[in-house]
GROMACS .gro file of C-alpha atoms in nm:
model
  378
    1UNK     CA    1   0.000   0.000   0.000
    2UNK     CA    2   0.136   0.337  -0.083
    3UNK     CA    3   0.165   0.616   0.117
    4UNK     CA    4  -0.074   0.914   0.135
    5UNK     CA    5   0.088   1.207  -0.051
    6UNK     CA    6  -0.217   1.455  -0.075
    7UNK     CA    7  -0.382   1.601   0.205
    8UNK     CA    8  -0.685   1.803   0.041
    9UNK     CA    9  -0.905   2.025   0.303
   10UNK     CA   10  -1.225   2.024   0.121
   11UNK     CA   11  -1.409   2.335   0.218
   12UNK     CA   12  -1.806   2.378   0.197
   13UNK     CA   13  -2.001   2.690   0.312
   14UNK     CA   14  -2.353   2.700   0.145
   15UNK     CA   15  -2.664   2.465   0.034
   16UNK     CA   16  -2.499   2.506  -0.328
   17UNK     CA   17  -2.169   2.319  -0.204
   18UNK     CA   18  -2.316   2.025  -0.057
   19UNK     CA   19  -2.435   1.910  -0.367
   20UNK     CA   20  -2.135   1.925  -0.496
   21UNK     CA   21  -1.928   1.784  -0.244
   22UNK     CA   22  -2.068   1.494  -0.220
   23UNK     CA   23  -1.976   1.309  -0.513
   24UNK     CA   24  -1.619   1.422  -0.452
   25UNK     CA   25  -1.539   1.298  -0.094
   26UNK     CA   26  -1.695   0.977  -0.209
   27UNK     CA   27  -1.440   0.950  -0.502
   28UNK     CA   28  -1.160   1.076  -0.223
   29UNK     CA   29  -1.196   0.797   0.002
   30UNK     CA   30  -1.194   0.531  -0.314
   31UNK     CA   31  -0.840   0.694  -0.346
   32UNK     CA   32  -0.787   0.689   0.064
   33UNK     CA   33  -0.431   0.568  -0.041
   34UNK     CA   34  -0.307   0.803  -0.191
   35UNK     CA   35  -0.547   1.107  -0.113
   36UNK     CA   36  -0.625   1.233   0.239
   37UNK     CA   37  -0.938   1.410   0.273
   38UNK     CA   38  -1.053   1.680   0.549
   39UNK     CA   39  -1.406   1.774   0.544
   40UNK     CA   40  -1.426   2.172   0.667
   41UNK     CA   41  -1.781   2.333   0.660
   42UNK     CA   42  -1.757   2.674   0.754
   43UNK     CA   43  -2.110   2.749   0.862
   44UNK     CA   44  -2.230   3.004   0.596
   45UNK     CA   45  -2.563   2.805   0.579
   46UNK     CA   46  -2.667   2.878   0.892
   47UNK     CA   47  -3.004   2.669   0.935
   48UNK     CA   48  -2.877   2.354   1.109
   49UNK     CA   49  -3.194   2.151   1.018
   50UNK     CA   50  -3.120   2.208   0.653
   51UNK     CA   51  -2.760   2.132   0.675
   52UNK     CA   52  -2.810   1.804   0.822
   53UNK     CA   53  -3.098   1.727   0.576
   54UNK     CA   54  -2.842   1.760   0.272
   55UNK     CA   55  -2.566   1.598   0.492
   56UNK     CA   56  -2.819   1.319   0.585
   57UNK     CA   57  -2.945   1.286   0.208
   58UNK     CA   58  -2.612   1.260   0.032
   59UNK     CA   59  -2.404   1.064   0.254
   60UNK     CA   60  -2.232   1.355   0.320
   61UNK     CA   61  -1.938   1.293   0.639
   62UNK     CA   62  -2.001   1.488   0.902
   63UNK     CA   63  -1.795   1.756   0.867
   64UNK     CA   64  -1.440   1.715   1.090
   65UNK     CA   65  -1.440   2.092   1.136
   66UNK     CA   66  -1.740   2.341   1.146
   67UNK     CA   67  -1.639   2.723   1.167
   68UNK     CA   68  -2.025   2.782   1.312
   69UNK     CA   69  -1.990   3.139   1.133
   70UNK     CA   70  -2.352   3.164   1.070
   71UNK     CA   71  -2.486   3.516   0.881
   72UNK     CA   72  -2.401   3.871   0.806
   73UNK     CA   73  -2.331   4.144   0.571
   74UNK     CA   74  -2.082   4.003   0.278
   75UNK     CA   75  -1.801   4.189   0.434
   76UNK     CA   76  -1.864   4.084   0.814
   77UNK     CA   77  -1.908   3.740   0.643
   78UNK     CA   78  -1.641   3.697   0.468
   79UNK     CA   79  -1.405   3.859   0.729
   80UNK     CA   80  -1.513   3.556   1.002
   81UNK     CA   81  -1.470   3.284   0.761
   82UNK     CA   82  -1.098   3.439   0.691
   83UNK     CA   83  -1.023   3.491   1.032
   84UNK     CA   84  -1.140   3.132   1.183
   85UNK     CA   85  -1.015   2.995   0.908
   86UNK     CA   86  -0.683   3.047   0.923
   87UNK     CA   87  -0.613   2.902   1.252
   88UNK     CA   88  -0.672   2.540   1.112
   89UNK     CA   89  -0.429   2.602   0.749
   90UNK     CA   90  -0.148   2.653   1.063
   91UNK     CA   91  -0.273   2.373   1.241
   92UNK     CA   92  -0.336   2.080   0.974
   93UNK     CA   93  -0.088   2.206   0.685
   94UNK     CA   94  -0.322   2.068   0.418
   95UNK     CA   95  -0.102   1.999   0.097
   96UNK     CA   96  -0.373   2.223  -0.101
   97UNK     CA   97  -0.742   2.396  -0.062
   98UNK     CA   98  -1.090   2.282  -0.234
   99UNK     CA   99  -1.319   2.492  -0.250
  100UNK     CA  100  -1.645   2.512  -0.475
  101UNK     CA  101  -1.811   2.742  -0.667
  102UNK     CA  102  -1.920   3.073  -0.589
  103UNK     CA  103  -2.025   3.157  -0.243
  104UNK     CA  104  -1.828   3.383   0.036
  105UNK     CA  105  -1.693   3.036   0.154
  106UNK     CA  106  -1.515   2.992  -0.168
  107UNK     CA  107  -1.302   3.345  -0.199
  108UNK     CA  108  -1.275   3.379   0.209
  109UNK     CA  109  -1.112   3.054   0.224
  110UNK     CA  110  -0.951   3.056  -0.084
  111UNK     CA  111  -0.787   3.401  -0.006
  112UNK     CA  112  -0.623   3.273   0.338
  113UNK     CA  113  -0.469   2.983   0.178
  114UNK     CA  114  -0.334   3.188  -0.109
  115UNK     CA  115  -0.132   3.394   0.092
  116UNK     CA  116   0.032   3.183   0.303
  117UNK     CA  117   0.121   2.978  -0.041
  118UNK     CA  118  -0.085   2.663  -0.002
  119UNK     CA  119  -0.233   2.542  -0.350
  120UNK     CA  120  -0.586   2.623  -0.448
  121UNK     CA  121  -0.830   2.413  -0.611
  122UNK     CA  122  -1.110   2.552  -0.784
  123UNK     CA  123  -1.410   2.327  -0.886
  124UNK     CA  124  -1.671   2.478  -1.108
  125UNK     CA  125  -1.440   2.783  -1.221
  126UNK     CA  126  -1.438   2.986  -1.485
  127UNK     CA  127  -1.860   3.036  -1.476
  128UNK     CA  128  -1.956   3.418  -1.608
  129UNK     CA  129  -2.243   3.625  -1.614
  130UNK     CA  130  -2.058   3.943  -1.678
  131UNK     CA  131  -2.252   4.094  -1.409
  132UNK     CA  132  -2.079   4.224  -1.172
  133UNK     CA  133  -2.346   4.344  -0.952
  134UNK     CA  134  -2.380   4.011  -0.851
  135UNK     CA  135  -2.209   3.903  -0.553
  136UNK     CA  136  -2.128   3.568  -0.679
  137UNK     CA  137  -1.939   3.733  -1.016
  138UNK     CA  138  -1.659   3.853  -0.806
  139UNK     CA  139  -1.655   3.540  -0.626
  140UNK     CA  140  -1.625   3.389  -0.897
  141UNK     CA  141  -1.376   3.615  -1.103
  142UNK     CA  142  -1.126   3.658  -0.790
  143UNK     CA  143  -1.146   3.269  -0.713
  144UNK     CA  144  -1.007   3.166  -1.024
  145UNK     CA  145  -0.706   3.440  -1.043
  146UNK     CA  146  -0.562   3.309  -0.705
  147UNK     CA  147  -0.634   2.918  -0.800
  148UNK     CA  148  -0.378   2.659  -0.903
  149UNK     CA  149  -0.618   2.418  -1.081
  150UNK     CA  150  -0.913   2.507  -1.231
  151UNK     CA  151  -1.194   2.282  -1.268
  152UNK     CA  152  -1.432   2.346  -1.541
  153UNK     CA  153  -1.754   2.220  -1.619
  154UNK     CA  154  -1.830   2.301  -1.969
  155UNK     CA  155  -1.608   2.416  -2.282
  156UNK     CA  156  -1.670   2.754  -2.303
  157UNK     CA  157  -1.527   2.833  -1.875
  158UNK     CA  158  -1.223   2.724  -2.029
  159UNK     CA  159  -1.263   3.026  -2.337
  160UNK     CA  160  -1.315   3.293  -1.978
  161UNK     CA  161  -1.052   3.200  -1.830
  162UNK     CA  162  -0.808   3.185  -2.111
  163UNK     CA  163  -0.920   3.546  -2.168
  164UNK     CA  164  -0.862   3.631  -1.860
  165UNK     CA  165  -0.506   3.556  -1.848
  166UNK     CA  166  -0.499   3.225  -1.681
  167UNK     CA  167  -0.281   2.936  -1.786
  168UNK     CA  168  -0.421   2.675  -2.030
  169UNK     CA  169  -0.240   2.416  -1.806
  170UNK     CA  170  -0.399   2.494  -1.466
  171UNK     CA  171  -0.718   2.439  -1.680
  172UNK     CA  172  -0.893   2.131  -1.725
  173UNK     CA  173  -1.254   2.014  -1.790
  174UNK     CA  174  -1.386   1.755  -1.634
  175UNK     CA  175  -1.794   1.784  -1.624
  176UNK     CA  176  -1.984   1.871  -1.374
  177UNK     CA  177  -1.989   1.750  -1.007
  178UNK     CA  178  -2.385   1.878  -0.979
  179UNK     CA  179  -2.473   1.600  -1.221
  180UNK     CA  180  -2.262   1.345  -1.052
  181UNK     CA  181  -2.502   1.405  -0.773
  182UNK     CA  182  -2.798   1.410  -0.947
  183UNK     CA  183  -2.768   1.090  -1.119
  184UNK     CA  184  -2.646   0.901  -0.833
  185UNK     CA  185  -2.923   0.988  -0.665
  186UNK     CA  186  -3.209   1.030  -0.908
  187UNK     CA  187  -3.361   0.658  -0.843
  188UNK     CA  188  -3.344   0.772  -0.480
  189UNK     CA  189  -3.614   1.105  -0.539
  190UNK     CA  190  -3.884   1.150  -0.304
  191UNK     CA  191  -4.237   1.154  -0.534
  192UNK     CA  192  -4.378   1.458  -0.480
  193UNK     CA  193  -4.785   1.350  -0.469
  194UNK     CA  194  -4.710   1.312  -0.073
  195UNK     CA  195  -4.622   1.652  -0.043
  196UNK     CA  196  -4.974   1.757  -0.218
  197UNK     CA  197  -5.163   1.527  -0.080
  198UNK     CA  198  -5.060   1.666   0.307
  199UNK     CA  199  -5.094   2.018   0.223
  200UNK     CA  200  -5.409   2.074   0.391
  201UNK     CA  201  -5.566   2.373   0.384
  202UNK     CA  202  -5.772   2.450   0.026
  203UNK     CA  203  -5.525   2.284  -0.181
  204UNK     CA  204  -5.678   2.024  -0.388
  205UNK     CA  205  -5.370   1.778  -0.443
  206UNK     CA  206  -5.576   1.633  -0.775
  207UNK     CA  207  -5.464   1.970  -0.948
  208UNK     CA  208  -5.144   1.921  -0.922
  209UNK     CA  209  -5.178   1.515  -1.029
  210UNK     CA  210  -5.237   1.649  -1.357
  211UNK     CA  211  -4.906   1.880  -1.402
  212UNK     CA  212  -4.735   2.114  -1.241
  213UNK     CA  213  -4.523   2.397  -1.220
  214UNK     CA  214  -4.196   2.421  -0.973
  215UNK     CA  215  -4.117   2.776  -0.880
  216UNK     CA  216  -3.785   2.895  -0.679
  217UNK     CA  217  -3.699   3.256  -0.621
  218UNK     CA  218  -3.405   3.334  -0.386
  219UNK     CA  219  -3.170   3.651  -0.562
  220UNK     CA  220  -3.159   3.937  -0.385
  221UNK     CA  221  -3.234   4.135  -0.724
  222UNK     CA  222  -3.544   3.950  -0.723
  223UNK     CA  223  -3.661   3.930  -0.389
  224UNK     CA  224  -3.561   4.233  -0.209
  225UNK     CA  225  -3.706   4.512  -0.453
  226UNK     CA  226  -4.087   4.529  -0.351
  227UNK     CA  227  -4.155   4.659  -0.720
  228UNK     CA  228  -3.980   4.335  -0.880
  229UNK     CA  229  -4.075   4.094  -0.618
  230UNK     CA  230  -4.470   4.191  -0.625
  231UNK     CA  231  -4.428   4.202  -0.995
  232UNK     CA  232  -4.304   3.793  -1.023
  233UNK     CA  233  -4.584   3.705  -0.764
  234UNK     CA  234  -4.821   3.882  -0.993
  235UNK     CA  235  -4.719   3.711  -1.263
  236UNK     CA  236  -4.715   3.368  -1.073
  237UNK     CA  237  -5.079   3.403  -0.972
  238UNK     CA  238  -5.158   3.462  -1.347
  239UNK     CA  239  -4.935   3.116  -1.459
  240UNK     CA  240  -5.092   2.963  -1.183
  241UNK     CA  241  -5.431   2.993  -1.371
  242UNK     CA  242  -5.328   2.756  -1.641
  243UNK     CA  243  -5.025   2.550  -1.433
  244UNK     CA  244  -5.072   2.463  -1.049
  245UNK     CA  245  -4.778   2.591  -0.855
  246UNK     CA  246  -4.550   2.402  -0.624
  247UNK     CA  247  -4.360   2.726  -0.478
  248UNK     CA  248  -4.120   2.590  -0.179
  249UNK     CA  249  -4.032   2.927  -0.003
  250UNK     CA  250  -3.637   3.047   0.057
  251UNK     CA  251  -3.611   3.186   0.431
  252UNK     CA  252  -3.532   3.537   0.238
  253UNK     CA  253  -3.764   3.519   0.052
  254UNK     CA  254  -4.040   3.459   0.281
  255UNK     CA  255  -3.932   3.730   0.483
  256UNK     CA  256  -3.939   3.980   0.214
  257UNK     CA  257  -4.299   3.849   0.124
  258UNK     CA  258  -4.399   3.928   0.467
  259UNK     CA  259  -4.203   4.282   0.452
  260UNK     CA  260  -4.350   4.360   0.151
  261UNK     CA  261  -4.720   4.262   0.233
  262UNK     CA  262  -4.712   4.035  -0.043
  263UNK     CA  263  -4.857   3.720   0.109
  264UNK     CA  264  -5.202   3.798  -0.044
  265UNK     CA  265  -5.083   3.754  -0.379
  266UNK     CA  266  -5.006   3.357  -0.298
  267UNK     CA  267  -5.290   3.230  -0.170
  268UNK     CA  268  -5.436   3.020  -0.385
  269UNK     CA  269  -5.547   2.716  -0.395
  270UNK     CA  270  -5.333   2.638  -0.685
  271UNK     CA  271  -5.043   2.758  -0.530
  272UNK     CA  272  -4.873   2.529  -0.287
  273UNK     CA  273  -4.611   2.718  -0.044
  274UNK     CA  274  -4.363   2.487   0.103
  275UNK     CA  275  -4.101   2.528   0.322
  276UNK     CA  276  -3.721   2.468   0.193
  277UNK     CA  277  -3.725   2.117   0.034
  278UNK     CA  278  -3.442   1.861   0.157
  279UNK     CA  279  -3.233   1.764  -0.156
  280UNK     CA  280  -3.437   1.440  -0.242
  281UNK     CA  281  -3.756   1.623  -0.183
  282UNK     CA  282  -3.661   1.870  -0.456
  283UNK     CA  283  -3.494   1.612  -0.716
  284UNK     CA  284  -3.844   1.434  -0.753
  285UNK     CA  285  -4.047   1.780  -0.768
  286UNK     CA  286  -3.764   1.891  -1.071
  287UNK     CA  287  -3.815   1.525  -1.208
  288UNK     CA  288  -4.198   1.576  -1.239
  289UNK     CA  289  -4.240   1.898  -1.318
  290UNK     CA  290  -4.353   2.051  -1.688
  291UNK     CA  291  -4.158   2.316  -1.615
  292UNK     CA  292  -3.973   2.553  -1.351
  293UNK     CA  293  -3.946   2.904  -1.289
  294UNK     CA  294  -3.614   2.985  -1.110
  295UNK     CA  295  -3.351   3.252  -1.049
  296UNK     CA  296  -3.106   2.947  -0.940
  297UNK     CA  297  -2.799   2.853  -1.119
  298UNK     CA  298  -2.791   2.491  -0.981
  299UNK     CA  299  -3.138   2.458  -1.072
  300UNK     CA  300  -3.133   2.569  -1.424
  301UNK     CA  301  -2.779   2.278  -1.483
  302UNK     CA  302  -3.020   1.998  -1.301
  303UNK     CA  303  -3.305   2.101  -1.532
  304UNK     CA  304  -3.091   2.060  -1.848
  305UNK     CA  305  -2.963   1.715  -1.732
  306UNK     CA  306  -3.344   1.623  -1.639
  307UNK     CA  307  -3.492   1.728  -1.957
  308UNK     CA  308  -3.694   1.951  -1.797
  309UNK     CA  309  -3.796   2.298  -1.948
  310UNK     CA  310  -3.634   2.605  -1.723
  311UNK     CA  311  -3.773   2.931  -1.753
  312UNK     CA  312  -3.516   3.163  -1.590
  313UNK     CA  313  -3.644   3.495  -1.390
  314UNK     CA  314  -3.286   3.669  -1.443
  315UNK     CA  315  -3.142   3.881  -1.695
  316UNK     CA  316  -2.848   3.701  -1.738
  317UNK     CA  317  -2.663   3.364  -1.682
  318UNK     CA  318  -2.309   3.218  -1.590
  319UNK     CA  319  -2.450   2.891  -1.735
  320UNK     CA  320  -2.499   2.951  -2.109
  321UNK     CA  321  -2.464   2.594  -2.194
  322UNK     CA  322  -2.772   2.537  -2.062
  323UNK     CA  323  -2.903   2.771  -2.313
  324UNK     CA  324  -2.727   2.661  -2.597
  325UNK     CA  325  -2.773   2.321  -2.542
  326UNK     CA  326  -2.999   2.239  -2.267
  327UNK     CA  327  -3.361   2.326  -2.188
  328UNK     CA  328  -3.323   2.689  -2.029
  329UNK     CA  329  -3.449   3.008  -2.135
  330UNK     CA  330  -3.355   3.286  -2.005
  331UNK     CA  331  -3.624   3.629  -1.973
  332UNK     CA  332  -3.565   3.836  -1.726
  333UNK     CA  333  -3.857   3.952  -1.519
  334UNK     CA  334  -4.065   4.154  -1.814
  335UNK     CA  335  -4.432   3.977  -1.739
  336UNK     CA  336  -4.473   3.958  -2.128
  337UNK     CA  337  -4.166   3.731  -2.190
  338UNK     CA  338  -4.238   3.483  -1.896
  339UNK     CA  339  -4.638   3.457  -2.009
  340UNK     CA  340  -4.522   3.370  -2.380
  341UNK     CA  341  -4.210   3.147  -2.246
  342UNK     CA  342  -4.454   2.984  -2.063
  343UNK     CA  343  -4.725   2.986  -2.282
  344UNK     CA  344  -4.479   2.798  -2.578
  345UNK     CA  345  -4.372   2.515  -2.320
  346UNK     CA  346  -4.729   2.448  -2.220
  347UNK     CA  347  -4.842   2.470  -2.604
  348UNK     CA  348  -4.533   2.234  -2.748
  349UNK     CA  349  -4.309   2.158  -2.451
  350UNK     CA  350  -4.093   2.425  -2.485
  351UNK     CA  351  -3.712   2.343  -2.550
  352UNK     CA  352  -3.586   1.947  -2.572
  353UNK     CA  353  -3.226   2.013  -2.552
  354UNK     CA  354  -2.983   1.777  -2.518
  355UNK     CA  355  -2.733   1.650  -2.175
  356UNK     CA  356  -2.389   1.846  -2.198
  357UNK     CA  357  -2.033   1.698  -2.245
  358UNK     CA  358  -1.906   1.538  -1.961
  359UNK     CA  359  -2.223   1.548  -1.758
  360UNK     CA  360  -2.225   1.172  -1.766
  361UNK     CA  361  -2.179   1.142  -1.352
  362UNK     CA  362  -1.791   1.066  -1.356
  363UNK     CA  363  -1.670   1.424  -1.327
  364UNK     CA  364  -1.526   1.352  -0.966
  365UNK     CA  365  -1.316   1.058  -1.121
  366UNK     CA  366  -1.190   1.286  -1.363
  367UNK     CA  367  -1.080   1.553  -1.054
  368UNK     CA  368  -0.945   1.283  -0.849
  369UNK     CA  369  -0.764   1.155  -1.131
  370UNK     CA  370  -0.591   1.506  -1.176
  371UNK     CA  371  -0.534   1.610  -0.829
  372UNK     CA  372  -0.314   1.246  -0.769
  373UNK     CA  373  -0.095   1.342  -1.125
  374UNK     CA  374  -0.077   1.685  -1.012
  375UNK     CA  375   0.043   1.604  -0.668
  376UNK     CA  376   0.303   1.350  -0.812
  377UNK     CA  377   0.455   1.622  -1.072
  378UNK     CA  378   0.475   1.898  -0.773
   0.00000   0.00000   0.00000
C-alpha cells in the first residue's frame, strides 16, 4: 500500500456546495491511499436543520471541522470565515485547498490559503455572467485568479478563463460534479404526490396530479425590490391559472414576502407554499415537473440534465450551456416574456435540448484523477 501524498481540506459553506461535495469525498476515500481528505464546513448556511438534511441525504461525512460562522453582511461574512479559518491552514498544513463554486466560503477561504502559499483548487471555475453586480461574479472572477487548478464544467469556462489571463495548463474540464449528484441519486427522489396530498388547507392535491409547475426565487435582485418581487408574484398568480404551482419558499424570501405585504398575492389554492425542500424532496419535484421558474444557477444545470424545461427569472446567466444546449431560457422579469415562455412550453413543450459533455456522472473521477498526477509532478 502506498503512502498518502495529498492532504486536500475540502471546504463547503452553502446549500450550493453540498451538492457538490458529495460526489467528490466519495471519489476521495476510493483513493484513501493516496489522497487524504478533510471535510471543513464553515457554517455560511446557517439553518442547522437544513444542513443536516443535505448531509443526511447525500451521505455527506459529518464535517471534521465546522467554523459555526452563521450570517451577516458580505463583508462581516467573509471577514469571520478568513479569520477562523486560518487558525486550522497553521494547524493541519493541508497539501492544497478545495473549495467550490461561488459563495463567500469559496473566496474567504480561498484568499487565506493563497497567501500563506498553499495550493488552491477551484471546482466549477471559470462560470460568467458578466454581471458584476452580482455578488457571486466577483466570487467567482477573484477565485479563479488566485487558484492553481481550475476545474471546469463546460467548454466555453475554459474560453473565460483563457481570456482572462490564466494558464491553459492549470485548466482542465472535467464535467460537472452537480450531475454526478444528481444521477447518483435520481432513483433515490422522493415523489412529490405526498407533499400535495398533506398540504391541507384549500389545496386540492388532484390539481397538481395532472401537471405542475416548480417555482424557486431566492436573488436578492429578485426578492428584495418590492416593485420586482410583487411584480413575479403577480405574474405567478396569473401562470398559476393555467399551471398549479408548487412554490417551496427560501427563508429570504419569505421574509421579504412578509415585509413587503405580499402574502395575499399567494394564496391560492393552486399555489402550494412549502417550506425549503431537503435535496431528495426537490430532485423528484424537478423530475416531475412541466416546467420551472427559477432565479437558481444549480437549478437551471439539473433542469438541463433532467430534460426539464427552465424558464429563468434573471437577466443574465453564468450557465450559457444550458441555453445553448440544454432546456433553459432565459427572460428576465418583463411579465410579457415569462407569459409567452410559458405559454410555448405548455403549447409544445418548450425546449428538448440535449445532456452536456461530460455530464455523464464521472466528473469527480476525472478531478481525483488530476489532483493524484498533479500532486506527483509537484
Amino acid at each position: 500500500m502506498s503512502a498518502i501524498i495529498t492532504n486536500i481540506l475540502c471546504v463547503v459553506g452553502a446549500r450550493p456546495n453540498f451538492m457538490k461535495i458529495a460526489p467528490i469525498m466519495r471519489v476521495f476515500k476510493r483513493h484513501e491511499t493516496t489522497l487524504a481528505a478533510t471535510l471543513l464546513h464553515t457554517g455560511q448556511h446557517y439553518d442547522a436543520a437544513m444542513k443536516k438534511s443535505f448531509f443526511d441525504q447525500l451521505h455527506i461525512p459529518e464535517p471534521d471541522i465546522d467554523l459555526g460562522v452563521g450570517s451577516g453582511s458580505h463583508a462581516l461574512q467573509t471577514a469571520e470565515i478568513m479569520r477562523r479559518f486560518e487558525p486550522v491552514l497553521d494547524d493541519l498544513k493541508p497539501t492544497a485547498v478545495l473549495v467550490l463554486g461561488d459563495v463567500n466560503s469559496t473566496i474567504s477561504c480561498a484568499l487565506v490559503a493563497v497567501k500563506k502559499g498553499i495550493p488552491v483548487i477551484h471546482v466549477e471555475a471559470g462560470l460568467r455572467s458578466y454581471d458584476r453586480g452580482m455578488p457571486e461574479e466577483v466570487n467567482r472572477v477573484l477565485t479563479d485568479q488566485i487558484s492553481d487548478l481550475l476545474f471546469t464544467t463546460e467548454r466555453g469556462a475554459e474560453a473565460n478563463l483563457l481570456r482572462e489571463g490564466i494558464a491553459a495548463e492549470r485548466i482542465h474540464f472535467v464535467g460537472n460534479v452537480m450531475i454526478d449528484t444528481l444521477r447518483y441519486n435520481l432513483d433515490r427522489a422522493i415523489e412529490p404526490m405526498a407533499l400535495f396530498s398533506s398540504a391541507g388547507g384549500e389545496i386540492e392535491p388532484e390539481n397538481f396530479s395532472a401537471g405542475y409547475g416548480l417555482v424557486t426565487l431566492h436573488r436578492p435582485s429578485n426578492v428584495d425590490n418590492p416593485a420586482n418581487l410583487k411584480c413575479l408574484l403577480t405574474e405567478l398568480r396569473s401562470i398559476s391559472d393555467r399551471l398549479p404551482l408548487a412554490f417551496p419558499v427560501h427563508p429570504r424570501t419569505a421574509q421579504r414576502i412578509k415585509e413587503y405585504a405580499l402574502e395575499n398575492l399567494l394564496n391560492s389554492p393552486r399555489i402550494l407554499r412549502l417550506p425549503p425542500q431537503g435535496y431528495l424532496e426537490m430532485l423528484g419535484l424537478m423530475r416531475h415537473a412541466k416546467l420551472i421558474l427559477t432565479d437558481s444557477g444549480g437549478i437551471q444545470e439539473e433542469t438541463t440534465a433532467l430534460g426539464v424545461p427552465c424558464i429563468t427569472l434573471r437577466e443574465n446567466t453564468e450557465r450559457p450551456i444550458t441555453v445553448d444546449e440544454g432546456t433553459n431560457t432565459v427572460v428576465g422579469t418583463d411579465p410579457e416574456k415569462i407569459r409567452t415562455c410559458v405559454g410555448e412550453v405548455l403549447g409544445s413543450g418548450g425546449k428538448q435540448g440535449r445532456v452536456p459533455e461530460y455530464w455523464d456522472g464521472r466528473a469527480a473521477e476525472r478531478i481525483a484523477e488530476v489532483i493524484i498526477n498533479w500532486a506527483q509532478q509537484r
